[in-house]
Short mmCIF file of C-alpha atoms in Angstrom, two decimals:
data_model
loop_
_atom_site.label_atom_id
_atom_site.label_comp_id
_atom_site.label_asym_id
_atom_site.label_seq_id
_atom_site.Cartn_x
_atom_site.Cartn_y
_atom_site.Cartn_z
CA UNK A 1 31.13 -43.81 5.50
CA UNK A 2 30.00 -42.10 2.21
CA UNK A 3 27.33 -44.80 1.84
CA UNK A 4 25.93 -43.92 5.25
CA UNK A 5 25.27 -40.30 4.21
CA UNK A 6 22.15 -39.74 2.29
CA UNK A 7 22.93 -38.28 -1.12
CA UNK A 8 21.77 -34.84 -2.03
CA UNK A 9 19.32 -36.27 -4.70
CA UNK A 10 17.88 -38.46 -2.05
CA UNK A 11 17.24 -35.57 0.22
CA UNK A 12 15.64 -33.64 -2.78
CA UNK A 13 13.41 -36.65 -3.44
CA UNK A 14 12.33 -36.78 0.17
CA UNK A 15 11.60 -33.13 0.20
CA UNK A 16 9.59 -33.29 -3.00
CA UNK A 17 7.59 -36.23 -1.61
CA UNK A 18 6.59 -34.39 1.53
CA UNK A 19 5.87 -31.20 -0.41
CA UNK A 20 3.71 -33.05 -2.82
CA UNK A 21 1.80 -34.77 0.06
CA UNK A 22 1.25 -31.41 1.68
CA UNK A 23 0.14 -29.76 -1.56
CA UNK A 24 -2.42 -32.48 -2.27
CA UNK A 25 -4.02 -32.07 1.13
CA UNK A 26 -4.14 -28.24 0.80
CA UNK A 27 -5.55 -28.35 -2.59
CA UNK A 28 -8.48 -30.73 -1.59
CA UNK A 29 -9.88 -27.76 0.49
CA UNK A 30 -12.24 -25.35 -1.43
CA UNK A 31 -10.57 -22.17 -2.62
CA UNK A 32 -12.69 -20.01 -0.32
CA UNK A 33 -11.63 -22.13 2.76
CA UNK A 34 -7.99 -21.75 1.79
CA UNK A 35 -8.37 -17.99 1.27
CA UNK A 36 -10.21 -17.49 4.52
CA UNK A 37 -7.40 -19.32 6.43
CA UNK A 38 -4.73 -17.37 4.73
CA UNK A 39 -6.59 -14.17 5.59
CA UNK A 40 -6.79 -15.09 9.21
CA UNK A 41 -3.10 -16.09 9.45
CA UNK A 42 -1.96 -12.97 7.69
CA UNK A 43 -4.29 -10.62 9.75
CA UNK A 44 -3.12 -12.18 13.05
CA UNK A 45 0.65 -11.85 11.98
CA UNK A 46 -0.08 -8.22 10.89
CA UNK A 47 -1.73 -7.52 14.25
CA UNK A 48 1.29 -8.77 16.19
CA UNK A 49 3.69 -6.58 14.09
CA UNK A 50 1.31 -3.59 14.44
CA UNK A 51 0.90 -3.91 18.21
CA UNK A 52 4.72 -3.89 18.67
CA UNK A 53 5.11 -1.00 16.33
CA UNK A 54 2.15 1.08 17.65
CA UNK A 55 3.13 0.66 21.33
CA UNK A 56 6.71 2.05 20.48
CA UNK A 57 5.43 5.00 18.56
CA UNK A 58 3.09 7.21 20.59
CA UNK A 59 3.76 10.45 18.48
CA UNK A 60 1.59 10.90 15.41
CA UNK A 61 2.94 10.44 11.81
CA UNK A 62 3.91 13.77 10.19
CA UNK A 63 1.99 12.51 7.14
CA UNK A 64 -1.29 14.06 8.26
CA UNK A 65 -2.28 11.65 10.97
CA UNK A 66 -3.45 14.62 13.10
CA UNK A 67 -6.18 15.57 10.77
CA UNK A 68 -7.10 11.93 9.84
CA UNK A 69 -7.46 11.25 13.55
CA UNK A 70 -9.78 14.14 13.92
CA UNK A 71 -11.85 12.84 10.85
CA UNK A 72 -12.27 9.35 12.51
CA UNK A 73 -13.20 11.05 15.87
CA UNK A 74 -15.92 12.94 14.00
CA UNK A 75 -17.07 9.80 12.13
CA UNK A 76 -17.38 7.88 15.32
CA UNK A 77 -19.99 10.59 16.26
CA UNK A 78 -21.60 10.44 12.90
CA UNK A 79 -20.09 13.64 11.62
CA UNK A 80 -18.77 14.03 8.12
CA UNK A 81 -15.68 16.19 8.12
CA UNK A 82 -16.36 19.09 5.69
CA UNK A 83 -13.98 21.47 3.79
CA UNK A 84 -12.95 24.40 6.12
CA UNK A 85 -14.07 22.39 9.23
CA UNK A 86 -11.97 22.91 12.37
CA UNK A 87 -10.34 20.25 14.22
CA UNK A 88 -11.97 19.04 17.38
CA UNK A 89 -10.73 18.91 20.98
CA UNK A 90 -9.72 15.27 21.00
CA UNK A 91 -7.15 15.51 18.12
CA UNK A 92 -5.83 18.67 19.60
CA UNK A 93 -5.25 17.04 22.91
CA UNK A 94 -3.56 14.13 21.35
CA UNK A 95 -1.15 16.16 19.28
CA UNK A 96 -0.36 18.51 22.14
CA UNK A 97 0.51 15.56 24.45
CA UNK A 98 1.87 13.03 22.08
CA UNK A 99 3.62 15.39 19.45
CA UNK A 100 4.51 14.53 15.90
CA UNK A 101 7.24 12.31 14.56
CA UNK A 102 10.27 14.52 13.69
CA UNK A 103 8.47 17.77 14.48
CA UNK A 104 7.70 17.23 18.30
CA UNK A 105 4.90 18.71 20.40
CA UNK A 106 2.43 20.83 18.64
CA UNK A 107 -0.08 23.65 19.70
CA UNK A 108 -0.89 24.41 23.32
CA UNK A 109 0.99 22.77 26.13
CA UNK A 110 -0.28 19.30 27.08
CA UNK A 111 -3.24 19.83 29.46
CA UNK A 112 -3.41 23.58 28.93
CA UNK A 113 -6.35 25.40 27.44
CA UNK A 114 -6.59 24.89 23.72
CA UNK A 115 -5.91 27.88 21.28
CA UNK A 116 -6.71 26.60 17.75
CA UNK A 117 -4.34 29.44 16.36
CA UNK A 118 -1.41 27.55 17.80
CA UNK A 119 -2.06 24.22 16.06
CA UNK A 120 -1.30 23.19 12.50
CA UNK A 121 -3.26 24.95 9.79
CA UNK A 122 -4.55 27.39 12.46
CA UNK A 123 -6.79 24.59 13.88
CA UNK A 124 -8.49 23.85 10.39
CA UNK A 125 -8.47 20.40 8.91
CA UNK A 126 -7.16 19.16 5.43
CA UNK A 127 -8.72 15.63 5.85
CA UNK A 128 -11.73 16.41 3.42
CA UNK A 129 -9.42 16.05 0.40
CA UNK A 130 -10.18 12.28 0.79
CA UNK A 131 -13.79 11.20 0.85
CA UNK A 132 -15.49 10.06 4.21
CA UNK A 133 -15.33 6.42 3.19
CA UNK A 134 -12.06 5.49 4.94
CA UNK A 135 -12.89 7.40 8.09
CA UNK A 136 -16.27 5.97 8.58
CA UNK A 137 -15.01 2.42 8.01
CA UNK A 138 -12.24 2.98 10.49
CA UNK A 139 -14.55 4.54 13.05
CA UNK A 140 -17.14 1.61 12.87
CA UNK A 141 -14.13 -0.96 13.26
CA UNK A 142 -12.71 1.09 16.13
CA UNK A 143 -16.09 1.30 17.82
CA UNK A 144 -16.41 -2.62 17.51
CA UNK A 145 -13.02 -2.98 19.07
CA UNK A 146 -13.72 -0.51 21.88
CA UNK A 147 -16.92 -2.54 22.61
CA UNK A 148 -14.82 -5.54 23.61
CA UNK A 149 -11.78 -3.41 25.10
CA UNK A 150 -13.44 -0.37 26.67
CA UNK A 151 -11.06 2.24 27.94
CA UNK A 152 -8.58 1.92 25.14
CA UNK A 153 -7.56 5.23 23.23
CA UNK A 154 -9.40 5.93 19.95
CA UNK A 155 -6.01 6.78 18.39
CA UNK A 156 -4.58 3.32 19.33
CA UNK A 157 -7.57 1.32 18.30
CA UNK A 158 -7.90 3.25 14.96
CA UNK A 159 -4.33 2.56 14.22
CA UNK A 160 -4.89 -1.14 14.81
CA UNK A 161 -7.55 -1.44 12.11
CA UNK A 162 -4.92 -1.03 9.42
CA UNK A 163 -3.64 -4.54 10.38
CA UNK A 164 -6.96 -5.89 8.93
CA UNK A 165 -6.39 -4.20 5.56
CA UNK A 166 -2.79 -5.24 5.60
CA UNK A 167 -3.69 -8.98 6.37
CA UNK A 168 -6.17 -8.81 3.44
CA UNK A 169 -3.65 -7.10 1.27
CA UNK A 170 -1.08 -9.89 1.93
CA UNK A 171 -3.83 -12.36 1.13
CA UNK A 172 -4.64 -10.74 -2.17
CA UNK A 173 -0.86 -10.53 -2.94
CA UNK A 174 -0.48 -14.21 -2.28
CA UNK A 175 -3.45 -15.00 -4.62
CA UNK A 176 -1.95 -12.77 -7.25
CA UNK A 177 1.55 -14.60 -7.12
CA UNK A 178 -0.23 -18.02 -7.14
CA UNK A 179 -2.35 -17.10 -10.07
CA UNK A 180 0.97 -16.32 -11.96
CA UNK A 181 2.29 -19.74 -11.13
CA UNK A 182 4.63 -18.61 -8.32
CA UNK A 183 5.42 -21.19 -5.71
CA UNK A 184 3.89 -21.16 -2.22
CA UNK A 185 7.47 -20.71 -0.83
CA UNK A 186 8.00 -17.63 -2.89
CA UNK A 187 4.55 -16.31 -2.12
CA UNK A 188 5.20 -16.65 1.51
CA UNK A 189 8.64 -15.05 0.95
CA UNK A 190 7.28 -12.00 -0.73
CA UNK A 191 4.51 -11.56 1.75
CA UNK A 192 6.99 -11.70 4.69
CA UNK A 193 9.25 -9.15 2.84
CA UNK A 194 6.11 -6.82 2.27
CA UNK A 195 5.21 -7.09 6.05
CA UNK A 196 8.78 -5.97 6.88
CA UNK A 197 8.75 -2.92 4.55
CA UNK A 198 8.98 0.42 6.26
CA UNK A 199 6.49 1.95 3.87
CA UNK A 200 3.80 -0.71 4.85
CA UNK A 201 4.37 0.20 8.49
CA UNK A 202 3.96 3.81 7.74
CA UNK A 203 0.71 3.09 5.89
CA UNK A 204 -0.98 0.43 7.88
CA UNK A 205 0.13 1.13 11.59
CA UNK A 206 -0.86 4.88 11.54
CA UNK A 207 -4.22 6.24 10.75
CA UNK A 208 -4.28 7.13 6.99
CA UNK A 209 -6.31 6.08 3.90
CA UNK A 210 -2.97 4.57 2.63
CA UNK A 211 -3.85 1.52 4.66
CA UNK A 212 -5.89 0.20 1.79
CA UNK A 213 -3.10 0.56 -0.78
CA UNK A 214 -1.72 -2.95 -0.83
CA UNK A 215 -5.09 -4.49 -0.89
CA UNK A 216 -6.20 -2.06 -3.67
CA UNK A 217 -3.18 -2.94 -5.78
CA UNK A 218 -3.27 -6.65 -5.50
CA UNK A 219 -7.07 -6.94 -6.04
CA UNK A 220 -7.09 -4.57 -9.03
CA UNK A 221 -4.20 -6.43 -10.74
CA UNK A 222 -5.63 -9.83 -10.00
CA UNK A 223 -8.89 -8.69 -11.32
CA UNK A 224 -7.28 -7.51 -14.51
CA UNK A 225 -5.33 -10.86 -14.97
CA UNK A 226 -8.47 -12.88 -14.50
CA UNK A 227 -10.25 -10.59 -16.95
CA UNK A 228 -7.91 -11.17 -19.73
CA UNK A 229 -7.85 -14.97 -19.11
CA UNK A 230 -11.67 -15.01 -19.30
CA UNK A 231 -11.89 -16.35 -15.76
CA UNK A 232 -13.63 -13.36 -14.21
CA UNK A 233 -16.07 -11.00 -15.79
CA UNK A 234 -15.15 -7.15 -15.92
CA UNK A 235 -17.33 -6.28 -12.84
CA UNK A 236 -14.88 -7.05 -10.19
CA UNK A 237 -12.28 -4.78 -11.81
CA UNK A 238 -14.96 -1.95 -12.18
CA UNK A 239 -16.29 -2.24 -8.68
CA UNK A 240 -12.98 -2.66 -6.97
CA UNK A 241 -11.49 0.16 -8.83
CA UNK A 242 -14.50 2.45 -7.99
CA UNK A 243 -14.31 1.59 -4.30
CA UNK A 244 -10.66 1.91 -3.83
CA UNK A 245 -10.50 5.18 -5.71
CA UNK A 246 -13.14 6.60 -3.42
CA UNK A 247 -10.98 5.61 -0.46
CA UNK A 248 -8.00 7.71 -1.98
CA UNK A 249 -7.50 9.14 -5.35
CA UNK A 250 -3.97 7.68 -5.90
CA UNK A 251 -5.48 4.09 -5.84
CA UNK A 252 -6.42 4.89 -9.54
CA UNK A 253 -2.83 4.35 -10.42
CA UNK A 254 -3.15 0.69 -9.97
CA UNK A 255 -6.42 0.75 -12.39
CA UNK A 256 -4.34 2.77 -14.88
CA UNK A 257 -1.56 0.15 -14.76
CA UNK A 258 -4.24 -2.57 -15.13
CA UNK A 259 -5.75 -0.83 -18.21
CA UNK A 260 -2.20 -0.57 -19.70
CA UNK A 261 -1.64 -4.26 -19.15
CA UNK A 262 -5.04 -5.16 -20.77
CA UNK A 263 -4.31 -2.98 -23.81
CA UNK A 264 -0.91 -4.45 -24.39
CA UNK A 265 -2.02 -8.13 -23.72
CA UNK A 266 -5.17 -7.91 -25.81
CA UNK A 267 -3.39 -6.27 -28.67
CA UNK A 268 -0.73 -8.93 -28.82
CA UNK A 269 -3.47 -11.61 -29.03
CA UNK A 270 -5.86 -9.63 -31.30
CA UNK A 271 -5.40 -12.21 -34.07
CA UNK A 272 -6.90 -15.05 -32.14
CA UNK A 273 -9.47 -13.10 -30.15
CA UNK A 274 -12.41 -11.80 -32.32
CA UNK A 275 -13.67 -9.60 -29.58
CA UNK A 276 -10.15 -8.51 -28.18
CA UNK A 277 -11.17 -4.95 -27.75
CA UNK A 278 -13.98 -5.69 -25.30
CA UNK A 279 -11.72 -6.21 -22.17
CA UNK A 280 -9.91 -2.94 -23.16
CA UNK A 281 -13.34 -1.16 -23.19
CA UNK A 282 -14.19 -2.49 -19.67
CA UNK A 283 -10.86 -1.58 -18.23
CA UNK A 284 -11.19 1.93 -19.76
CA UNK A 285 -14.67 2.19 -18.25
CA UNK A 286 -13.30 1.12 -14.86
CA UNK A 287 -10.66 3.89 -15.00
CA UNK A 288 -13.18 6.55 -16.20
CA UNK A 289 -15.74 5.62 -13.53
CA UNK A 290 -13.22 5.77 -10.73
CA UNK A 291 -12.04 9.08 -11.88
CA UNK A 292 -15.49 10.48 -12.32
CA UNK A 293 -16.41 9.31 -8.81
CA UNK A 294 -13.30 10.97 -7.25
CA UNK A 295 -13.76 14.27 -9.17
CA UNK A 296 -17.49 14.35 -8.42
CA UNK A 297 -16.70 14.13 -4.73
CA UNK A 298 -14.08 16.86 -5.06
CA UNK A 299 -16.79 19.00 -6.48
CA UNK A 300 -19.35 18.16 -3.89
CA UNK A 301 -16.84 19.05 -1.15
CA UNK A 302 -16.53 22.53 -2.29
CA UNK A 303 -20.25 22.87 -2.72
CA UNK A 304 -20.84 21.95 0.93
CA UNK A 305 -17.76 23.75 2.31
CA UNK A 306 -17.98 25.73 5.50
CA UNK A 307 -17.10 29.35 5.59
CA UNK A 308 -13.44 29.98 5.99
CA UNK A 309 -11.93 32.72 8.16
CA UNK A 310 -8.24 31.62 8.29
CA UNK A 311 -5.22 32.76 6.31
CA UNK A 312 -4.68 31.39 2.81
CA UNK A 313 -1.10 30.14 3.10
CA UNK A 314 -0.64 27.07 0.96
CA UNK A 315 -0.29 23.84 2.69
CA UNK A 316 2.44 22.48 0.36
CA UNK A 317 5.57 24.19 -0.97
CA UNK A 318 4.83 26.17 -4.22
CA UNK A 319 6.88 26.62 -7.35
CA UNK A 320 6.82 27.18 -11.13
CA UNK A 321 6.60 24.03 -13.15
CA UNK A 322 10.10 22.61 -13.80
CA UNK A 323 10.74 19.93 -16.47
CA UNK A 324 13.97 18.94 -14.55
CA UNK A 325 12.07 18.57 -11.32
CA UNK A 326 9.58 16.42 -13.21
CA UNK A 327 12.39 14.19 -14.53
CA UNK A 328 13.83 13.80 -10.97
CA UNK A 329 10.39 12.06 -10.00
CA UNK A 330 11.31 9.15 -12.42
CA UNK A 331 13.12 7.22 -9.73
CA UNK A 332 10.76 8.14 -6.78
CA UNK A 333 8.90 4.90 -6.50
CA UNK A 334 10.73 1.92 -8.03
CA UNK A 335 13.00 1.32 -4.87
CA UNK A 336 11.58 3.80 -2.32
CA UNK A 337 8.10 2.18 -2.64
CA UNK A 338 9.57 -0.57 -0.56
CA UNK A 339 12.09 1.49 1.60
CA UNK A 340 9.71 4.02 2.60
CA UNK A 341 9.71 7.75 3.65
CA UNK A 342 13.02 7.47 5.32
CA UNK A 343 14.72 6.82 2.01
CA UNK A 344 13.25 9.82 0.26
CA UNK A 345 12.27 12.52 2.88
CA UNK A 346 15.59 14.51 3.19
CA UNK A 347 14.67 16.17 6.41
CA UNK A 348 13.72 12.84 8.02
CA UNK A 349 16.84 11.13 6.81
CA UNK A 350 19.05 13.95 8.22
CA UNK A 351 17.52 13.47 11.72
CA UNK A 352 17.12 9.75 11.81
CA UNK A 353 19.46 8.33 9.29
CA UNK A 354 19.42 6.03 6.33
CA UNK A 355 17.13 2.90 6.27
CA UNK A 356 18.98 0.00 7.95
CA UNK A 357 20.93 -2.52 6.02
CA UNK A 358 18.19 -5.33 5.91
CA UNK A 359 15.74 -2.93 4.42
CA UNK A 360 18.21 -1.79 1.73
CA UNK A 361 19.07 -5.44 0.90
CA UNK A 362 15.52 -6.50 0.60
CA UNK A 363 14.58 -3.54 -1.61
CA UNK A 364 17.49 -4.14 -3.98
CA UNK A 365 16.60 -7.88 -4.14
CA UNK A 366 13.01 -7.15 -4.95
CA UNK A 367 13.92 -4.49 -7.64
CA UNK A 368 16.50 -6.91 -9.23
CA UNK A 369 13.94 -9.53 -9.50
CA UNK A 370 11.63 -7.14 -11.58
CA UNK A 371 14.57 -6.07 -13.70
CA UNK A 372 15.50 -9.68 -14.32
CA UNK A 373 11.87 -10.52 -15.63
CA UNK A 374 11.79 -7.36 -17.67
CA UNK A 375 15.22 -7.40 -19.38
CA UNK A 376 16.91 -10.77 -19.13
CA UNK A 377 16.21 -14.05 -20.63
CA UNK A 378 14.52 -15.53 -17.52
CA UNK A 379 12.29 -18.54 -18.09
CA UNK A 380 8.92 -17.23 -17.37
CA UNK A 381 5.65 -16.79 -19.28
CA UNK A 382 4.84 -13.93 -21.76
CA UNK A 383 2.01 -13.09 -19.47
CA UNK A 384 4.25 -12.49 -16.56
CA UNK A 385 6.75 -10.60 -18.55
CA UNK A 386 3.88 -8.30 -20.04
CA UNK A 387 2.82 -7.58 -16.54
CA UNK A 388 6.28 -6.78 -15.34
CA UNK A 389 6.87 -4.43 -18.23
CA UNK A 390 3.65 -2.53 -17.65
CA UNK A 391 4.02 -2.36 -13.98
CA UNK A 392 7.60 -1.22 -14.12
CA UNK A 393 6.65 1.38 -16.78
CA UNK A 394 3.74 2.68 -14.57
CA UNK A 395 5.81 2.92 -11.57
CA UNK A 396 8.39 4.98 -13.33
CA UNK A 397 6.22 7.24 -15.32
CA UNK A 398 3.62 7.95 -12.65
CA UNK A 399 6.01 10.31 -10.70
CA UNK A 400 6.52 12.89 -13.47
CA UNK A 401 2.80 12.71 -14.59
CA UNK A 402 1.47 13.14 -11.02
CA UNK A 403 3.80 15.86 -10.29
CA UNK A 404 2.75 17.67 -13.53
CA UNK A 405 -0.94 17.37 -12.42
CA UNK A 406 -0.39 18.68 -9.00
CA UNK A 407 1.68 21.67 -10.22
CA UNK A 408 -0.78 22.57 -12.99
CA UNK A 409 -3.81 22.43 -10.66
CA UNK A 410 -2.42 23.62 -7.39
CA UNK A 411 0.95 25.29 -8.12
CA UNK A 412 2.65 23.02 -5.50
CA UNK A 413 6.17 21.58 -6.01
CA UNK A 414 7.48 18.73 -3.74
CA UNK A 415 9.11 15.37 -3.94
CA UNK A 416 6.26 12.96 -4.09
CA UNK A 417 6.40 10.54 -1.08
CA UNK A 418 6.59 6.87 -1.69
CA UNK A 419 2.95 6.30 -0.40
CA UNK A 420 1.45 8.08 -3.38
CA UNK A 421 2.26 5.12 -5.54
CA UNK A 422 1.77 2.40 -2.95
CA UNK A 423 -1.18 0.78 -5.03
CA UNK A 424 1.55 -0.38 -7.38
CA UNK A 425 3.24 -2.57 -4.84
CA UNK A 426 2.23 -5.65 -7.02
CA UNK A 427 5.25 -4.62 -9.06
CA UNK A 428 7.31 -6.79 -6.68
CA UNK A 429 5.00 -9.77 -7.09
CA UNK A 430 5.94 -10.15 -10.67
CA UNK A 431 9.67 -10.06 -9.95
CA UNK A 432 11.47 -12.43 -7.30
CA UNK A 433 8.64 -15.07 -7.16
CA UNK A 434 8.87 -15.56 -10.95
CA UNK A 435 12.80 -15.59 -11.11
CA UNK A 436 13.68 -18.09 -8.31
CA UNK A 437 12.82 -21.51 -9.37
CA UNK A 438 15.36 -23.80 -7.64
CA UNK A 439 13.79 -25.39 -4.44
CA UNK A 440 16.91 -24.69 -2.29
CA UNK A 441 17.28 -21.20 -3.44
CA UNK A 442 13.61 -20.71 -2.63
CA UNK A 443 14.21 -21.95 0.96
CA UNK A 444 17.12 -19.73 1.21
CA UNK A 445 14.95 -16.71 0.13
CA UNK A 446 12.35 -17.69 2.74
CA UNK A 447 15.05 -17.72 5.45
CA UNK A 448 16.27 -14.24 4.32
CA UNK A 449 12.78 -12.85 4.46
CA UNK A 450 12.36 -14.21 7.98
CA UNK A 451 15.68 -12.47 8.86
CA UNK A 452 14.37 -9.20 7.41
CA UNK A 453 11.12 -9.41 9.25
CA UNK A 454 13.01 -10.30 12.52
CA UNK A 455 15.14 -7.17 11.99
CA UNK A 456 12.03 -5.07 11.49
CA UNK A 457 10.73 -6.34 14.75
CA UNK A 458 13.87 -6.05 16.67
CA UNK A 459 14.76 -2.46 15.46
CA UNK A 460 11.02 -1.53 15.56
CA UNK A 461 11.78 1.89 14.04
CA UNK A 462 10.33 3.89 11.18
CA UNK A 463 12.98 2.84 8.71
#
């Protein structure tokens, strides 16, 4: 009887042979073909998840979607949203009839005459804090979709565009993991876990510049990795950083993490690299240019601001600088970056509840992978370990640093939401995929990721 049953080693040999055959067939294709197919698959998958989520969440996100929708509506008509501009009728109609997650209906009654004074910020917009780049890109894509699907609501179509950036972000994350020698099984596992993240749903299935965060972080870290290896020039890092930081200021956090990685890596190898300082200089230039572009825009938006006749009440809570409060931001992102707003926003957690168990388990698993690479004797490359250390350090320290910047420049004091550091999502790419080496354990992780994604689709909530 025992002889009739295939041994475990025979099964492993068969699986290895099949895997090897598939791998050879895949690798015969040019890299651009494989990347294009990946992007199509991930974008379709993202669109399916997006459609289900968007259909169930008519209310606008309380994370400024109201003013972002107005900016996209203006951009669709060729109008740049200027500082001190008022929100137009379309966004007011939407928020009065759909309401806002957690806060309910806003402004005038649905269908009633619009009174701007009854709407958030007295009818003024706060969207110009971000450059028009995201809003015009979203408007152009939305108009293209509306050409094929006339009659759809702009708010719905604009939300769906986030699935494209998510699909591309997953593709870039896959390429980043594969560049670090992670297996295809673990690359797929991580991409599915990312797709199931509540924070990803918050950022990519509502209208917000945060939709670019995953793509920005993965591309910037991949460009930095290729730079130190000598496989790419510095220009991809410079141009990607510049473009993404113009989408949203916080994207520069990924460029800062990339700069830190390049500094540490090049310093460790200075003895065998005569011009070891050159990649550091280029990475520093990428960071400086990104910051210069963003601060130049901030200057211009005040130069071309419209007259303001509203009150001067602050948008965010104010408070004196607190060293204790700064220290409390240290743990803002390492886990909540995956678990999302529901894990950090106290009012939201009070009304809705804690994130569901599958989210918590997935988040803890991802963080434990990063901790294992950083602090335990895991069999991995020095390159991966250096990336893990620099990304983990960046994710921890950015909370107090950014709180300090906000408080000093604006006087505001509030817990930083996870989306502020979302460009550091590649942190998770250098953890679990680098730790799990056994083939059967990898398949177990893949099954777990499918269960997490299924749970996200079934519950279909914000958590």
